[in-house]
Tab-separated table of C-alpha atoms in Angstrom:
chain	number	residue	atom	x	y	z
A	1	MET	CA	-37.072	-67.961	-17.031
A	2	ALA	CA	-36.950	-64.767	-19.086
A	3	GLN	CA	-39.604	-62.291	-18.260
A	4	LEU	CA	-40.977	-58.823	-19.295
A	5	ILE	CA	-40.160	-55.818	-17.045
A	6	ILE	CA	-42.215	-52.636	-17.622
A	7	VAL	CA	-40.826	-49.481	-16.218
A	8	SER	CA	-42.857	-46.422	-15.820
A	9	ASN	CA	-42.817	-43.042	-13.661
A	10	ARG	CA	-45.560	-44.133	-11.576
A	11	VAL	CA	-46.629	-47.656	-10.465
A	12	ALA	CA	-50.123	-48.202	-9.092
A	13	ILE	CA	-50.059	-51.230	-6.546
A	14	PRO	CA	-53.461	-52.689	-6.405
A	15	GLU	CA	-55.194	-52.374	-3.143
A	16	LYS	CA	-57.063	-55.353	-1.385
A	17	ASN	CA	-60.715	-55.356	-2.297
A	18	ALA	CA	-60.279	-52.352	-4.674
A	19	LYS	CA	-62.157	-52.272	-7.913
A	20	PRO	CA	-60.005	-52.599	-11.095
A	21	ARG	CA	-59.259	-49.168	-12.617
A	22	ALA	CA	-59.891	-48.767	-16.333
A	23	GLY	CA	-57.607	-45.993	-17.284
A	24	GLY	CA	-54.252	-45.010	-18.468
A	25	LEU	CA	-51.057	-47.088	-18.274
A	26	GLU	CA	-52.616	-49.697	-16.045
A	27	VAL	CA	-54.669	-51.141	-18.835
A	28	ALA	CA	-51.502	-51.069	-21.090
A	29	VAL	CA	-49.325	-52.848	-18.681
A	30	LYS	CA	-51.951	-55.613	-18.194
A	31	ALA	CA	-52.385	-56.052	-21.830
A	32	ALA	CA	-48.512	-56.287	-22.090
A	33	LEU	CA	-48.353	-58.855	-19.283
A	34	LYS	CA	-51.505	-60.782	-20.277
A	35	HIS	CA	-49.401	-63.750	-21.866
A	36	LYS	CA	-46.187	-63.199	-20.050
A	37	SER	CA	-44.822	-63.454	-16.411
A	38	GLY	CA	-43.345	-60.073	-15.411
A	39	ILE	CA	-42.654	-56.946	-13.359
A	40	TRP	CA	-44.034	-53.396	-13.191
A	41	PHE	CA	-41.353	-51.369	-11.907
A	42	GLY	CA	-41.202	-47.573	-10.992
A	43	TRP	CA	-42.064	-44.714	-8.493
A	44	SER	CA	-44.527	-45.421	-5.948
A	45	GLY	CA	-45.803	-41.790	-5.994
A	46	LYS	CA	-44.770	-41.380	-2.390
A	47	VAL	CA	-42.058	-38.703	-1.246
A	48	ALA	CA	-40.077	-40.276	1.619
A	49	THR	CA	-39.936	-38.308	4.863
A	50	ARG	CA	-37.013	-40.337	6.449
A	51	THR	CA	-33.341	-40.919	5.274
A	52	LYS	CA	-33.719	-44.446	4.035
A	53	ILE	CA	-35.605	-44.644	0.814
A	54	ALA	CA	-38.019	-47.600	0.752
A	55	THR	CA	-38.402	-50.166	-1.950
A	56	GLN	CA	-41.605	-52.142	-1.919
A	57	ARG	CA	-42.406	-55.387	-3.733
A	58	VAL	CA	-45.908	-56.686	-4.073
A	59	ILE	CA	-47.360	-59.690	-6.138
A	60	HIS	CA	-50.826	-59.483	-7.186
A	61	ASP	CA	-52.740	-61.554	-9.842
A	62	GLY	CA	-49.288	-62.880	-11.254
A	63	ILE	CA	-47.733	-59.485	-11.682
A	64	THR	CA	-44.769	-58.543	-9.424
A	65	TYR	CA	-44.956	-54.770	-8.479
A	66	ILE	CA	-41.780	-52.989	-7.372
A	67	THR	CA	-41.861	-49.419	-6.370
A	68	LEU	CA	-39.485	-46.886	-5.007
A	69	ASP	CA	-40.057	-43.804	-3.067
A	70	LEU	CA	-38.487	-40.657	-3.913
A	71	SER	CA	-36.617	-38.192	-1.697
A	72	LYS	CA	-38.042	-34.574	-1.391
A	73	GLU	CA	-35.123	-33.332	-3.416
A	74	ASP	CA	-35.466	-35.976	-5.985
A	75	HIS	CA	-39.091	-35.454	-6.368
A	76	GLN	CA	-38.727	-31.531	-6.665
A	77	GLU	CA	-35.707	-31.536	-9.304
A	78	TYR	CA	-36.845	-34.638	-11.331
A	79	TYR	CA	-40.766	-34.541	-11.173
A	80	ASN	CA	-41.676	-31.066	-10.391
A	81	GLY	CA	-38.535	-29.631	-12.095
A	82	PHE	CA	-37.163	-31.174	-15.263
A	83	THR	CA	-40.025	-33.511	-16.303
A	84	ASN	CA	-42.835	-30.994	-15.844
A	85	ARG	CA	-41.303	-27.625	-16.233
A	86	VAL	CA	-38.820	-28.516	-19.189
A	87	LEU	CA	-39.574	-31.698	-21.032
A	88	TRP	CA	-43.528	-31.499	-20.831
A	89	PRO	CA	-43.676	-27.895	-22.408
A	90	ILE	CA	-40.872	-28.317	-24.860
A	91	LEU	CA	-42.357	-31.765	-26.177
A	92	HIS	CA	-45.774	-30.158	-26.467
A	93	TYR	CA	-44.274	-27.333	-28.641
A	94	ARG	CA	-44.442	-24.834	-25.862
A	95	VAL	CA	-40.712	-23.728	-25.729
A	96	ASP	CA	-41.949	-20.445	-24.201
A	97	LEU	CA	-43.071	-22.053	-20.991
A	98	ALA	CA	-39.935	-24.171	-20.478
A	99	GLU	CA	-38.007	-23.143	-17.263
A	100	PHE	CA	-34.588	-24.932	-17.266
A	101	SER	CA	-32.125	-25.199	-14.317
A	102	ARG	CA	-28.951	-27.420	-14.268
A	103	ARG	CA	-30.072	-28.473	-10.783
A	104	ASP	CA	-33.132	-30.062	-12.203
A	105	LEU	CA	-31.396	-31.870	-15.021
A	106	SER	CA	-28.954	-33.165	-12.509
A	107	GLY	CA	-31.898	-34.514	-10.391
A	108	TYR	CA	-33.458	-35.879	-13.469
A	109	LEU	CA	-30.413	-37.831	-14.415
A	110	ARG	CA	-29.844	-38.772	-10.731
A	111	VAL	CA	-33.265	-40.420	-10.362
A	112	ASN	CA	-32.808	-42.382	-13.619
A	113	ASP	CA	-29.556	-43.680	-12.373
A	114	HIS	CA	-31.232	-44.708	-9.132
A	115	PHE	CA	-33.954	-46.502	-11.071
A	116	ALA	CA	-31.244	-48.289	-13.185
A	117	ARG	CA	-29.386	-49.406	-10.122
A	118	GLU	CA	-32.504	-50.745	-8.432
A	119	LEU	CA	-33.511	-52.527	-11.667
A	120	HIS	CA	-29.996	-53.944	-11.936
A	121	GLU	CA	-30.924	-56.154	-8.863
A	122	VAL	CA	-33.679	-57.880	-10.526
A	123	LEU	CA	-32.794	-57.924	-14.207
A	124	GLY	CA	-31.937	-61.125	-15.706
A	125	PRO	CA	-29.873	-61.397	-18.848
A	126	ASP	CA	-32.604	-62.521	-21.139
A	127	ASP	CA	-35.390	-60.282	-19.591
A	128	LEU	CA	-37.242	-57.948	-21.984
A	129	VAL	CA	-37.400	-54.356	-20.723
A	130	TRP	CA	-40.071	-51.899	-21.929
A	131	VAL	CA	-39.798	-48.392	-20.658
A	132	HIS	CA	-42.415	-45.832	-20.863
A	133	ASP	CA	-42.614	-41.980	-21.498
A	134	TYR	CA	-40.380	-38.918	-21.209
A	135	HIS	CA	-39.605	-39.425	-17.404
A	136	LEU	CA	-37.203	-42.107	-18.249
A	137	MET	CA	-35.489	-41.376	-21.479
A	138	PRO	CA	-31.925	-41.959	-20.252
A	139	LEU	CA	-32.616	-45.037	-18.401
A	140	ALA	CA	-31.375	-47.445	-21.072
A	141	LYS	CA	-28.102	-45.644	-21.132
A	142	ALA	CA	-27.685	-46.071	-17.357
A	143	LEU	CA	-28.469	-49.765	-17.554
A	144	ARG	CA	-26.030	-50.170	-20.666
A	145	GLU	CA	-23.321	-48.587	-18.286
A	146	LEU	CA	-24.146	-51.256	-15.764
A	147	GLY	CA	-23.347	-53.898	-18.261
A	148	HIS	CA	-26.796	-54.875	-19.445
A	149	LYS	CA	-27.260	-56.048	-23.080
A	150	ASN	CA	-30.896	-56.904	-22.795
A	151	ARG	CA	-33.363	-55.859	-25.589
A	152	ILE	CA	-34.843	-52.709	-24.220
A	153	GLY	CA	-37.594	-50.789	-25.829
A	154	PHE	CA	-38.930	-47.299	-25.182
A	155	PHE	CA	-42.394	-45.685	-25.985
A	156	LEU	CA	-43.024	-42.012	-25.979
A	157	HIS	CA	-46.715	-41.423	-25.055
A	158	ILE	CA	-46.645	-37.666	-25.652
A	159	PRO	CA	-45.630	-35.784	-28.861
A	160	CYS	CA	-42.041	-35.538	-30.317
A	161	PRO	CA	-41.501	-32.046	-31.889
A	162	PRO	CA	-39.179	-31.404	-34.781
A	163	PRO	CA	-35.494	-30.938	-34.192
A	164	GLU	CA	-35.883	-27.159	-34.368
A	165	MET	CA	-37.689	-27.443	-31.016
A	166	LEU	CA	-35.745	-30.178	-29.476
A	167	THR	CA	-32.493	-28.255	-29.809
A	168	ALA	CA	-34.046	-25.602	-27.763
A	169	LEU	CA	-33.650	-27.942	-24.831
A	170	PRO	CA	-30.592	-26.946	-22.869
A	171	ASN	CA	-28.171	-29.867	-23.034
A	172	HIS	CA	-30.240	-31.528	-25.721
A	173	GLU	CA	-27.078	-33.318	-27.067
A	174	ARG	CA	-26.760	-35.073	-23.740
A	175	LEU	CA	-30.269	-36.191	-23.214
A	176	ILE	CA	-31.912	-36.788	-26.710
A	177	PRO	CA	-29.181	-39.125	-28.182
A	178	SER	CA	-29.367	-41.223	-25.160
A	179	LEU	CA	-32.569	-42.644	-26.714
A	180	CYS	CA	-30.110	-44.424	-29.177
A	181	GLU	CA	-29.292	-46.901	-26.199
A	182	TYR	CA	-32.777	-48.456	-26.868
A	183	ASP	CA	-33.261	-51.222	-29.331
A	184	LEU	CA	-36.738	-49.986	-30.251
A	185	VAL	CA	-38.269	-46.352	-29.912
A	186	GLY	CA	-41.863	-45.997	-30.372
A	187	PHE	CA	-44.122	-43.122	-31.174
A	188	GLN	CA	-47.710	-42.355	-31.334
A	189	THR	CA	-47.649	-41.034	-34.935
A	190	GLY	CA	-45.681	-41.004	-38.209
A	191	ASP	CA	-44.911	-37.272	-37.686
A	192	ASP	CA	-43.507	-37.912	-34.173
A	193	ALA	CA	-41.283	-40.737	-35.500
A	194	PHE	CA	-40.150	-38.633	-38.530
A	195	ASN	CA	-39.317	-35.537	-36.270
A	196	PHE	CA	-37.002	-37.965	-34.071
A	197	SER	CA	-35.460	-39.336	-37.043
A	198	ARG	CA	-34.692	-35.920	-38.405
A	199	TYR	CA	-32.991	-35.062	-35.065
A	200	LEU	CA	-30.882	-38.014	-35.314
A	201	THR	CA	-29.842	-37.126	-38.927
A	202	ARG	CA	-29.318	-33.462	-38.410
A	203	GLU	CA	-27.738	-33.446	-34.867
A	204	CYS	CA	-26.087	-36.845	-34.681
A	205	GLY	CA	-25.056	-37.390	-38.098
A	206	LEU	CA	-26.763	-40.599	-38.555
A	207	HIS	CA	-28.754	-41.964	-41.561
A	208	SER	CA	-31.531	-44.676	-41.686
A	209	ARG	CA	-32.596	-47.207	-43.932
A	210	ASP	CA	-36.314	-48.047	-43.337
A	211	PHE	CA	-36.043	-46.267	-39.997
A	212	ASN	CA	-33.071	-48.347	-38.801
A	213	PHE	CA	-30.228	-46.502	-37.573
A	214	VAL	CA	-26.702	-48.174	-36.910
A	215	VAL	CA	-25.137	-46.658	-33.727
A	216	ALA	CA	-21.554	-48.024	-33.231
A	217	ASP	CA	-22.291	-51.835	-33.159
A	218	ARG	CA	-26.037	-51.781	-32.472
A	219	THR	CA	-29.210	-51.087	-34.601
A	220	ILE	CA	-31.894	-48.890	-33.318
A	221	ARG	CA	-35.359	-49.211	-34.771
A	222	ILE	CA	-37.914	-46.336	-34.899
A	223	ASP	CA	-41.423	-47.161	-35.477
A	224	VAL	CA	-45.170	-46.058	-34.933
A	225	PHE	CA	-47.429	-47.712	-32.398
A	226	PRO	CA	-50.614	-45.591	-31.748
A	227	VAL	CA	-51.914	-46.583	-28.422
A	228	GLY	CA	-55.428	-47.892	-28.155
A	229	ILE	CA	-58.083	-48.676	-25.608
A	230	ASP	CA	-60.000	-51.921	-24.731
A	231	THR	CA	-62.730	-50.921	-27.242
A	232	ALA	CA	-65.105	-53.736	-26.906
A	233	ALA	CA	-64.839	-53.712	-23.031
A	234	PHE	CA	-65.336	-49.930	-22.681
A	235	GLY	CA	-68.403	-49.966	-24.917
A	236	GLN	CA	-69.925	-52.691	-22.653
A	237	LEU	CA	-69.018	-50.403	-19.617
A	238	ALA	CA	-70.793	-47.450	-21.122
A	239	GLN	CA	-73.875	-49.483	-21.938
A	240	ARG	CA	-74.153	-50.443	-18.208
A	241	SER	CA	-72.943	-47.168	-16.638
A	242	VAL	CA	-75.776	-44.974	-18.446
A	243	ARG	CA	-77.976	-46.512	-15.958
A	244	LEU	CA	-76.037	-45.391	-12.990
A	245	PRO	CA	-78.105	-43.279	-10.516
A	246	PHE	CA	-75.625	-40.304	-10.866
A	247	VAL	CA	-75.477	-40.501	-14.661
A	248	LYS	CA	-79.396	-40.749	-14.747
A	249	ARG	CA	-79.630	-37.607	-12.555
A	250	VAL	CA	-77.351	-35.750	-14.867
A	251	ILE	CA	-79.459	-36.704	-17.804
A	252	LYS	CA	-82.542	-35.799	-16.087
A	253	SER	CA	-81.232	-32.409	-15.146
A	254	LEU	CA	-80.545	-31.656	-18.853
A	255	ASN	CA	-84.447	-31.478	-19.325
A	256	GLY	CA	-84.176	-32.768	-22.840
A	257	ARG	CA	-81.173	-30.475	-23.896
A	258	ALA	CA	-78.404	-31.924	-26.005
A	259	LEU	CA	-75.230	-32.565	-23.896
A	260	ILE	CA	-71.741	-31.508	-25.065
A	261	ILE	CA	-68.934	-33.223	-23.227
A	262	GLY	CA	-65.190	-32.265	-22.647
A	263	VAL	CA	-62.960	-34.449	-20.293
A	264	ASP	CA	-59.472	-33.051	-19.899
A	265	ARG	CA	-56.779	-32.840	-17.219
A	266	LEU	CA	-56.446	-29.022	-16.325
A	267	ASP	CA	-53.175	-28.515	-18.647
A	268	TYR	CA	-52.315	-25.865	-21.081
A	269	SER	CA	-51.802	-28.516	-23.842
A	270	LYS	CA	-55.570	-29.272	-23.719
A	271	GLY	CA	-56.760	-25.898	-25.237
A	272	ILE	CA	-59.696	-25.448	-22.787
A	273	PRO	CA	-59.575	-21.578	-22.980
A	274	GLN	CA	-59.674	-21.781	-26.808
A	275	ARG	CA	-62.591	-24.213	-26.571
A	276	LEU	CA	-64.618	-21.924	-24.321
A	277	SER	CA	-64.140	-19.197	-26.893
A	278	ALA	CA	-65.252	-21.463	-29.531
A	279	PHE	CA	-68.386	-22.346	-27.742
A	280	GLU	CA	-69.207	-18.823	-26.852
A	281	LEU	CA	-68.825	-17.971	-30.708
A	282	PHE	CA	-71.160	-20.967	-31.327
A	283	LEU	CA	-73.769	-19.287	-29.017
A	284	GLN	CA	-73.257	-15.923	-30.716
A	285	THR	CA	-73.523	-17.258	-34.348
A	286	GLN	CA	-76.223	-19.926	-33.924
A	287	PRO	CA	-78.637	-18.393	-31.306
A	288	ASP	CA	-81.403	-21.060	-32.168
A	289	TRP	CA	-79.232	-23.498	-30.039
A	290	ARG	CA	-79.445	-21.296	-26.876
A	291	GLY	CA	-81.276	-22.963	-24.180
A	292	LYS	CA	-81.187	-26.311	-26.120
A	293	VAL	CA	-77.576	-27.498	-25.339
A	294	THR	CA	-75.536	-27.816	-22.222
A	295	TYR	CA	-71.658	-28.049	-22.271
A	296	LEU	CA	-70.193	-30.088	-19.588
A	297	GLN	CA	-66.454	-29.454	-19.144
A	298	ILE	CA	-64.643	-31.806	-16.577
A	299	ALA	CA	-61.224	-30.703	-15.838
A	300	PRO	CA	-59.645	-32.226	-12.799
A	301	LYS	CA	-56.762	-30.080	-11.396
A	302	SER	CA	-53.185	-31.038	-11.909
A	303	ARG	CA	-49.745	-29.861	-10.839
A	304	THR	CA	-51.291	-27.265	-8.744
A	305	GLU	CA	-47.686	-26.193	-7.263
A	306	ILE	CA	-46.747	-24.857	-10.678
A	307	PRO	CA	-47.668	-21.172	-11.101
A	308	GLU	CA	-48.682	-21.346	-14.715
A	309	TYR	CA	-51.315	-24.039	-13.931
A	310	ALA	CA	-52.927	-21.952	-11.149
A	311	ASP	CA	-53.106	-19.043	-13.500
A	312	MET	CA	-54.646	-21.212	-16.096
A	313	GLU	CA	-57.402	-22.419	-13.721
A	314	GLN	CA	-58.167	-18.893	-12.738
A	315	GLU	CA	-58.621	-17.933	-16.550
A	316	ILE	CA	-60.778	-20.818	-17.261
A	317	GLY	CA	-63.055	-20.314	-14.345
A	318	SER	CA	-63.530	-16.596	-15.097
A	319	ALA	CA	-64.231	-17.462	-18.812
A	320	ALA	CA	-66.870	-20.118	-17.969
A	321	GLY	CA	-68.426	-17.637	-15.445
A	322	ARG	CA	-68.386	-14.798	-17.972
A	323	ILE	CA	-69.967	-16.872	-20.828
A	324	ASN	CA	-72.720	-18.165	-18.255
A	325	GLY	CA	-73.460	-14.562	-17.148
A	326	ALA	CA	-73.663	-13.356	-20.820
A	327	TYR	CA	-75.838	-16.100	-22.238
A	328	GLY	CA	-77.497	-18.046	-19.344
A	329	GLU	CA	-81.061	-17.781	-18.223
A	330	ALA	CA	-82.750	-18.344	-14.882
A	331	ASP	CA	-83.619	-22.035	-16.007
A	332	TRP	CA	-80.500	-22.579	-18.090
A	333	THR	CA	-76.812	-22.569	-17.570
A	334	PRO	CA	-74.905	-22.976	-20.841
A	335	ILE	CA	-71.622	-24.426	-19.313
A	336	ARG	CA	-71.092	-26.671	-16.333
A	337	TYR	CA	-67.545	-26.452	-15.375
A	338	ILE	CA	-66.253	-29.132	-12.811
A	339	ASN	CA	-62.770	-29.313	-11.325
A	340	ARG	CA	-62.919	-32.926	-10.015
A	341	ALA	CA	-62.263	-36.315	-11.353
A	342	TYR	CA	-64.793	-39.164	-11.994
A	343	SER	CA	-64.314	-42.558	-12.312
A	344	HIS	CA	-64.064	-44.314	-15.762
A	345	THR	CA	-67.402	-46.060	-14.970
A	346	THR	CA	-69.081	-42.789	-14.574
A	347	LEU	CA	-67.398	-40.979	-17.451
A	348	ALA	CA	-68.300	-43.885	-19.822
A	349	GLY	CA	-72.139	-43.301	-18.973
A	350	LEU	CA	-71.741	-39.535	-19.413
A	351	TYR	CA	-69.863	-40.113	-22.748
A	352	ARG	CA	-72.887	-42.323	-23.989
A	353	ALA	CA	-75.342	-39.776	-23.058
A	354	ALA	CA	-73.588	-36.811	-24.787
A	355	ARG	CA	-74.492	-35.826	-28.332
A	356	VAL	CA	-71.138	-34.326	-28.968
A	357	GLY	CA	-67.484	-35.077	-27.738
A	358	LEU	CA	-65.524	-32.038	-27.718
A	359	VAL	CA	-61.764	-33.047	-27.800
A	360	THR	CA	-59.732	-30.117	-28.874
A	361	PRO	CA	-56.141	-30.063	-27.442
A	362	LEU	CA	-53.599	-27.744	-28.897
A	363	ARG	CA	-51.108	-30.686	-29.089
A	364	ASP	CA	-51.509	-34.323	-27.732
A	365	GLY	CA	-49.580	-37.457	-28.197
A	366	MET	CA	-52.876	-39.470	-28.558
A	367	ASN	CA	-55.676	-38.368	-26.403
A	368	LEU	CA	-57.598	-41.609	-25.233
A	369	VAL	CA	-60.706	-39.529	-24.416
A	370	ALA	CA	-61.424	-39.405	-27.950
A	371	LYS	CA	-61.264	-43.009	-28.411
A	372	GLU	CA	-63.411	-43.717	-25.241
A	373	TYR	CA	-66.077	-41.302	-26.486
A	374	VAL	CA	-66.376	-43.229	-29.747
A	375	ALA	CA	-66.344	-46.581	-27.906
A	376	SER	CA	-69.034	-45.469	-25.488
A	377	GLN	CA	-71.665	-44.545	-28.056
A	378	ASN	CA	-74.947	-46.385	-28.844
A	379	PRO	CA	-74.363	-47.432	-32.409
A	380	ASP	CA	-78.025	-47.000	-33.206
A	381	ASP	CA	-78.033	-43.467	-32.086
A	382	PRO	CA	-74.391	-42.429	-31.791
A	383	GLY	CA	-72.972	-39.031	-30.855
A	384	VAL	CA	-70.445	-37.025	-33.137
A	385	LEU	CA	-66.764	-36.731	-32.115
A	386	VAL	CA	-65.225	-33.122	-32.820
A	387	LEU	CA	-61.467	-33.697	-32.683
A	388	SER	CA	-58.456	-31.295	-32.976
A	389	ARG	CA	-56.210	-32.257	-35.887
A	390	PHE	CA	-53.272	-31.852	-33.460
A	391	ALA	CA	-54.190	-34.767	-31.336
A	392	GLY	CA	-52.515	-38.000	-32.229
A	393	ALA	CA	-56.064	-39.705	-32.326
A	394	ALA	CA	-56.662	-37.735	-35.606
A	395	HIS	CA	-54.419	-39.919	-37.592
A	396	GLU	CA	-56.785	-42.845	-36.862
A	397	CYS	CA	-60.281	-41.081	-36.309
A	398	LYS	CA	-60.440	-39.616	-39.850
A	399	ALA	CA	-64.416	-39.973	-39.689
A	400	ALA	CA	-64.472	-37.421	-36.808
A	401	LEU	CA	-65.004	-33.759	-37.505
A	402	LEU	CA	-61.478	-32.648	-37.499
A	403	VAL	CA	-60.852	-28.928	-36.420
A	404	ASN	CA	-58.144	-26.493	-36.008
A	405	PRO	CA	-58.355	-25.510	-32.170
A	406	TYR	CA	-56.675	-22.242	-32.797
A	407	ASP	CA	-59.530	-21.221	-35.188
A	408	PRO	CA	-62.623	-20.639	-33.074
A	409	ASP	CA	-64.759	-20.226	-36.094
A	410	SER	CA	-64.088	-23.695	-37.476
A	411	VAL	CA	-64.710	-25.196	-34.049
A	412	ALA	CA	-67.936	-23.315	-33.594
A	413	ALA	CA	-69.241	-24.352	-37.006
A	414	ALA	CA	-68.164	-28.041	-36.204
A	415	ILE	CA	-70.242	-28.084	-32.999
A	416	GLY	CA	-73.275	-26.762	-34.822
A	417	GLN	CA	-72.700	-29.296	-37.590
A	418	ALA	CA	-72.451	-32.164	-34.994
A	419	LEU	CA	-75.522	-31.205	-33.232
A	420	SER	CA	-77.407	-31.004	-36.514
A	421	MET	CA	-75.931	-34.064	-38.304
A	422	PRO	CA	-78.707	-36.556	-39.554
A	423	LEU	CA	-78.914	-40.037	-37.918
A	424	ALA	CA	-77.646	-41.897	-41.018
A	425	GLN	CA	-74.413	-39.753	-41.124
A	426	ARG	CA	-73.847	-40.222	-37.569
A	427	ARG	CA	-74.195	-44.011	-37.845
A	428	GLU	CA	-71.850	-43.916	-40.792
A	429	ARG	CA	-69.238	-41.843	-39.256
A	430	HIS	CA	-69.307	-43.981	-35.896
A	431	ASP	CA	-69.193	-47.172	-37.736
A	432	ALA	CA	-66.007	-46.094	-39.349
A	433	LEU	CA	-64.363	-44.856	-36.227
A	434	PHE	CA	-65.463	-47.896	-34.216
A	435	ARG	CA	-63.878	-50.371	-36.933
A	436	VAL	CA	-60.674	-48.542	-36.607
A	437	LEU	CA	-60.464	-48.584	-32.793
A	438	SER	CA	-61.479	-52.125	-32.615
A	439	HIS	CA	-58.839	-53.330	-34.862
A	440	ASN	CA	-56.040	-51.310	-33.150
A	441	ASP	CA	-57.180	-51.960	-29.464
A	442	ILE	CA	-54.827	-51.852	-26.490
A	443	GLN	CA	-54.009	-55.572	-26.766
A	444	HIS	CA	-53.168	-55.194	-30.358
A	445	TRP	CA	-50.816	-52.287	-29.437
A	446	ALA	CA	-48.994	-54.110	-26.767
A	447	ASP	CA	-48.729	-57.205	-28.927
A	448	ARG	CA	-47.240	-55.229	-31.868
A	449	PHE	CA	-44.683	-53.388	-29.860
A	450	LEU	CA	-43.406	-56.363	-28.130
A	451	ALA	CA	-43.137	-58.467	-31.113
A	452	ALA	CA	-41.191	-55.547	-32.689
A	453	LEU	CA	-38.896	-55.468	-29.607
A	454	GLU	CA	-38.317	-59.164	-29.518
A	455	ARG	CA	-37.414	-59.362	-33.156
A	456	GLU	CA	-33.626	-59.215	-33.777
A	457	PRO	CA	-32.460	-56.497	-36.045
A	458	ARG	CA	-31.018	-57.274	-39.443
A	459	ALA	CA	-27.356	-58.206	-39.543
A	460	LEU	CA	-25.284	-55.111	-39.653
A	461	SER	CA	-23.829	-56.289	-43.048
A	462	GLN	CA	-27.149	-55.807	-44.429
A	463	LEU	CA	-27.429	-52.179	-43.378
A	464	GLU	CA	-25.268	-49.379	-44.628
A	465	GLN	CA	-22.463	-48.739	-41.997
A	466	MET	CA	-23.203	-45.288	-40.524
A	467	PRO	CA	-21.230	-43.219	-38.180
A	468	SER	CA	-21.879	-43.446	-34.275
A	469	VAL	CA	-23.438	-40.769	-32.191
A	470	GLY	CA	-20.906	-38.042	-31.839
A	471	SER	CA	-18.598	-39.096	-34.685
């Protein structure tokens, strides 16, 4: 019987008696497997300390989880090296931060080959394969080389920059065209899809008709699938979570002040230093709000072994301390800066309590925090989303206050506008946002992608015959 196999860098095997998690790829996987039997395949998150690399198989709630450990060398070269120090910065338009080594590229390709060999053992001829994110771009090529002709789809969760930046990637001509081995390549926004299509046209000599490219005897389809959230369920969660003892304590500690909230992984793509500068400018230019508003920035640490992240952590901590020192009073701290993670349940309650959601990344594939903030709001008295125009979510969330995160004046003005916005306008904006997010929820996203992947391409005779990659 044909099944769906979802492949991602990390796989979270459910623990016995553990509460279900509400975030990230896990929600997407469960939405995709809701009406299909299938497998979730990928790295366990463990680095093996022994010679033999373990493969684990667990069945839970009808889903088979197959996970692989990585060796210390593979983890260093594939994960810490190529994916996080080369692909992540370049795909986020930060070529200046990329640190390339041929050894890391070799490790990246080696791990993808290892994934393919392990997947080869369980992959049936009619199985559908859905590969997620930049860690696994060459996986389809490795599977094709093992003889698999399955329908294989790929979805990039982060941005795809224009070819002028993609070509800054050393050995790009080896890596980027390997995406042509997929039958369907999905992106968050039309800009991302267009950037990739331009690369194929400019660097590979391919041309498209309606985003269909013919490569040798195969057709690759490029399309846009903006990822969603479980909008209704998250709204219900927020309604309950605002009554949690911890959330109630936070609300009480505000002493009636308006709450601004930002929630981001500690990463240079999130624009937290620029956001702090904008908040400082807001306090300078709109002094009537001093003592009446508190900005809570939650920023869990990530990739602490990479020096740039440690430097950024110090920069942000220093900026928050300086602003609090300059503007704070004995009974009021303008910024609460927290370097720890909270559960989605707790965050949902904090989102609902916040008058303003401040989501201003310098570049983001989608940014689900923006959508979660909207879903969490009380529709009778909603808060206002201030959103970077460089987040993928901005393409759907047009009723938010869209800002340029590089322009502190515009962000500061938007904070003031959000705090002062009349109730009728807040309701109107929230209603427009909620309707969009309800239509394109996580289930709709998964169903659309899989329907497109299962759909056979038009016959080659119906498309212009075009050269293959490298011709």
